[in-house]
PDB file of C-alpha atoms in Angstrom:
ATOM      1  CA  UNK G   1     194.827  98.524 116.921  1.00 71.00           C
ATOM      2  CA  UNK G   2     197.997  96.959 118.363  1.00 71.00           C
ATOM      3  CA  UNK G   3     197.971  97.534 122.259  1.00 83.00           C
ATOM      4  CA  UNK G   4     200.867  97.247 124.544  1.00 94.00           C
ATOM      5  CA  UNK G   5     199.348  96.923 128.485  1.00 93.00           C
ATOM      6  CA  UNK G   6     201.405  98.051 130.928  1.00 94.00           C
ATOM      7  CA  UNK G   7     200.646  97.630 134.748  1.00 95.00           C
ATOM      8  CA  UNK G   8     202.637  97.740 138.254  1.00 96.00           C
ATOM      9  CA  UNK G   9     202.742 100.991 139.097  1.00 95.00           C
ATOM     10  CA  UNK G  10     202.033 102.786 142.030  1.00 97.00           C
ATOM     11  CA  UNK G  11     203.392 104.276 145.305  1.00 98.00           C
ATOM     12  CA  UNK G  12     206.281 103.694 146.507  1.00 98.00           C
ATOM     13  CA  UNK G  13     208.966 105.102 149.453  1.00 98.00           C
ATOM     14  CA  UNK G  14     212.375 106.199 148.617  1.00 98.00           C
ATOM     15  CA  UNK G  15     214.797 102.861 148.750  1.00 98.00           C
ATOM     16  CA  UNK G  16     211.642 100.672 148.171  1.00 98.00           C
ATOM     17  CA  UNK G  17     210.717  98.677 144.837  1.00 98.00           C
ATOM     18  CA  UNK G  18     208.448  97.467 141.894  1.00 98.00           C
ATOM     19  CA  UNK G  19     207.770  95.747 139.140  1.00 98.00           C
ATOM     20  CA  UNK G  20     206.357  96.795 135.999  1.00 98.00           C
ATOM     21  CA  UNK G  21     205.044  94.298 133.852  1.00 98.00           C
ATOM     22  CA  UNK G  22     203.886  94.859 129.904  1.00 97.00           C
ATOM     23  CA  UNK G  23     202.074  92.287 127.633  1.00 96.00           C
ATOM     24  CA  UNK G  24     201.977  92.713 124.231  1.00 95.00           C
ATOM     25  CA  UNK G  25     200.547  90.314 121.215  1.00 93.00           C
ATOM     26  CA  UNK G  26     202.745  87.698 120.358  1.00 93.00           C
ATOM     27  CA  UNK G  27     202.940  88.322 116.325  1.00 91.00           C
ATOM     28  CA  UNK G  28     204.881  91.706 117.929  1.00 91.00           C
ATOM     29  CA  UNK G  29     206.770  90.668 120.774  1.00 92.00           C
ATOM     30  CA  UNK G  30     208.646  87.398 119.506  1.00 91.00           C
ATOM     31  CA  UNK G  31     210.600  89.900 116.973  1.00 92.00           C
ATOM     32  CA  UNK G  32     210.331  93.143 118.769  1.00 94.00           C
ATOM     33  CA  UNK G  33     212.972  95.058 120.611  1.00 97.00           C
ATOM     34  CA  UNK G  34     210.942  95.567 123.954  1.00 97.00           C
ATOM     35  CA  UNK G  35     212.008  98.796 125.796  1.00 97.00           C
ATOM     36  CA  UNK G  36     211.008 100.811 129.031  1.00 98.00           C
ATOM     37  CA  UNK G  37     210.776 104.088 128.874  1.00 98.00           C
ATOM     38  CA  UNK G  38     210.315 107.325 131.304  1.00 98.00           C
ATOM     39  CA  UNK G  39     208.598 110.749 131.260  1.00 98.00           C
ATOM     40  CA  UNK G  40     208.947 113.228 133.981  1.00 96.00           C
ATOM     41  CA  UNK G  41     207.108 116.264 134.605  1.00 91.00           C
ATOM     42  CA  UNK G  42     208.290 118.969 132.523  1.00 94.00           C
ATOM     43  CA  UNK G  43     210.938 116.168 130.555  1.00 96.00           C
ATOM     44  CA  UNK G  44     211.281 114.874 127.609  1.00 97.00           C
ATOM     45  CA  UNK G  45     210.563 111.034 127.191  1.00 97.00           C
ATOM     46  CA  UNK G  46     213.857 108.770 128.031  1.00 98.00           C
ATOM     47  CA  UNK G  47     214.966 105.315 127.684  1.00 98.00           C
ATOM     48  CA  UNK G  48     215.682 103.450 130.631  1.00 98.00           C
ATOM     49  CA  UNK G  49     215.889 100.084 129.371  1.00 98.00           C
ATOM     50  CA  UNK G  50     215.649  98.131 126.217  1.00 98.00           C
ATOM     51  CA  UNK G  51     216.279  94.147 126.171  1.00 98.00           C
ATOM     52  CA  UNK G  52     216.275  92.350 122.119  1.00 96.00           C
ATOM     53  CA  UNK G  53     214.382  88.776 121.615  1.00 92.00           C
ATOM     54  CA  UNK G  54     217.716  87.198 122.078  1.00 92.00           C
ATOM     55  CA  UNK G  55     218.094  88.847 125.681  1.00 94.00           C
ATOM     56  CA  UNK G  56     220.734  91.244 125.415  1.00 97.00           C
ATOM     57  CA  UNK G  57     220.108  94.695 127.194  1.00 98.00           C
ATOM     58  CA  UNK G  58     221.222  98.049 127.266  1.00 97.00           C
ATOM     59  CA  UNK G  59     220.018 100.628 130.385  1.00 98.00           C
ATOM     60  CA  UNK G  60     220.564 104.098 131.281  1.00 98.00           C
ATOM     61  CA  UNK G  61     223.522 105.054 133.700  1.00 98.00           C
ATOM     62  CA  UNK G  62     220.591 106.823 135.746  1.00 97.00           C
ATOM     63  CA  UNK G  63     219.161 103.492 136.949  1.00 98.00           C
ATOM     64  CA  UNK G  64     222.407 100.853 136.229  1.00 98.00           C
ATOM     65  CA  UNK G  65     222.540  98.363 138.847  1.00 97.00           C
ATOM     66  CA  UNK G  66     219.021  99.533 140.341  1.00 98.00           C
ATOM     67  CA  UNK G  67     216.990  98.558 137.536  1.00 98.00           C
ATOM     68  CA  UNK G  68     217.071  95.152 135.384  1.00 98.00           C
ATOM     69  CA  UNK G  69     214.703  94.295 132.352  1.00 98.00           C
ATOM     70  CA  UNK G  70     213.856  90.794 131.421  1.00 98.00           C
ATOM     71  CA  UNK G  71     211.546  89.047 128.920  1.00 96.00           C
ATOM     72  CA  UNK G  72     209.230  85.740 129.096  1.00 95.00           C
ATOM     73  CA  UNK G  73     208.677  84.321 125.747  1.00 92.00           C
ATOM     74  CA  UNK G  74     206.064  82.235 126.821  1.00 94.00           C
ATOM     75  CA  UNK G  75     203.596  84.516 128.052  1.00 96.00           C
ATOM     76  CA  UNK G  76     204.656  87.655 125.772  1.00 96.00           C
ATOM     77  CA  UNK G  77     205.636  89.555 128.650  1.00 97.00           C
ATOM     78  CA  UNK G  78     208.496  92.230 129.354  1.00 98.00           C
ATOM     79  CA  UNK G  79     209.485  93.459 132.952  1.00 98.00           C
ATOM     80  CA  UNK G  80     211.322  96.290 134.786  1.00 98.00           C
ATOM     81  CA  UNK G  81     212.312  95.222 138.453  1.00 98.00           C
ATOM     82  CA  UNK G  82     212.791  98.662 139.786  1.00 98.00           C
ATOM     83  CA  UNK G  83     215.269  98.230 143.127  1.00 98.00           C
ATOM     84  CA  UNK G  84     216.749 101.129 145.248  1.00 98.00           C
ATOM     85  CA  UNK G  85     213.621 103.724 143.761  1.00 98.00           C
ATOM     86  CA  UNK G  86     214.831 107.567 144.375  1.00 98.00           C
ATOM     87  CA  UNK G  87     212.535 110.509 143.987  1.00 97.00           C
ATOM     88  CA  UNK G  88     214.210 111.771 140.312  1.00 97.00           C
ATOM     89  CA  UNK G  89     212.603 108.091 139.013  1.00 98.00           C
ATOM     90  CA  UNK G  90     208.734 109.067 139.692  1.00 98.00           C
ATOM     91  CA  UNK G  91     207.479 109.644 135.827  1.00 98.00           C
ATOM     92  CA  UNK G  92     204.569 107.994 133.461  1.00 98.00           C
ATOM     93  CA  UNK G  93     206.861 104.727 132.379  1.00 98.00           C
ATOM     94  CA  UNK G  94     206.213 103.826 129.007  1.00 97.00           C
ATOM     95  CA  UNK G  95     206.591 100.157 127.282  1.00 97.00           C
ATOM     96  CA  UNK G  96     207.560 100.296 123.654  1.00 97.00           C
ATOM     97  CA  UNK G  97     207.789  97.517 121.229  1.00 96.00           C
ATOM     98  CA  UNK G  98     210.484  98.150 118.027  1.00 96.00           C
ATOM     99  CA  UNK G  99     209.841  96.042 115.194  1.00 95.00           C
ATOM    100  CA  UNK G 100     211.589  96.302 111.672  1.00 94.00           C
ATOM    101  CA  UNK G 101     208.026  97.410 110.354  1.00 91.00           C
ATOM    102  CA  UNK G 102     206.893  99.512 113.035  1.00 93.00           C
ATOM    103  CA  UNK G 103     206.822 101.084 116.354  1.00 95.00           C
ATOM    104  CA  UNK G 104     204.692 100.524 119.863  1.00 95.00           C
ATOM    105  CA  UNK G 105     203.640 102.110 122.736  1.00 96.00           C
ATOM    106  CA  UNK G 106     201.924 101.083 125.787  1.00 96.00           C
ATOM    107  CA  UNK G 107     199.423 103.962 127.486  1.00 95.00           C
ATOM    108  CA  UNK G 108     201.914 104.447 130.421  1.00 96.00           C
ATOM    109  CA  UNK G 109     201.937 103.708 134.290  1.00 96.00           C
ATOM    110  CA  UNK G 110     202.315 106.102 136.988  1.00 97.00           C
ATOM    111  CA  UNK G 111     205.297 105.167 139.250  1.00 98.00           C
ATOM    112  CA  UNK G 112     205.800 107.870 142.171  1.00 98.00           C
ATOM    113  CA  UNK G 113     208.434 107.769 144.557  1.00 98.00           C
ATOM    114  CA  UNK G 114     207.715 109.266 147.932  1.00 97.00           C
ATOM    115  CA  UNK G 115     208.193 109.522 151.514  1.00 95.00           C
TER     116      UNK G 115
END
């Protein structure tokens, strides 16, 4: 069973940041479409950030110029720097890998924002 592992969450102040971090097996992530995505409390699942194998990315108006995704090929690895964190971002984030043949999730990590 394909596993996406996500990890960096955690507690964190208003204005403060993070970094979420998500591995995933190479035979996925070198032609996957790696994405972020968010789950509040009583909300449907969102995207907040998606980023292609050739780097280009796409992000939510919610968290433009806060929040920037990148990828290492080397290690398989796709990241969410989370800068200027406000309350409305604490949710379960998600990492999702979108192949042409099929579709990943990760098993989610807690971010909460608060003072």
């Amino acid at each position: 069973q394909v596993q996406l592992v996500e990890s960096g969450g955690g507690l964190v102040q208003p204005g403060g940041s993070l970094r979420l971090s998500c591995a995933a097996p190479r035979s996925i992530f070198s032609i996957a479409v790696m994405g972020w995505y968010r789950q509040a409390p009583g909300k449907q699942r969102e995207l907040v950030a998606r980023i292609t194998s050739a780097g280009n990315t796409n992000y939510a108006d919610s968290v433009k110029g806060r929040f920037s995704i990148s990828r290492d090929n080397t290690k398989n690895t796709v990241y969410l720097q989370m800068n200027g964190l406000k309350t409305e971002d604490t949710a379960v984030y998600y990492c999702n890998g979108d192949t042409p043949f099929d579709n990943y999730w990760g098993k989610g990590t807690l971010v909460t924002v608060s003072s």
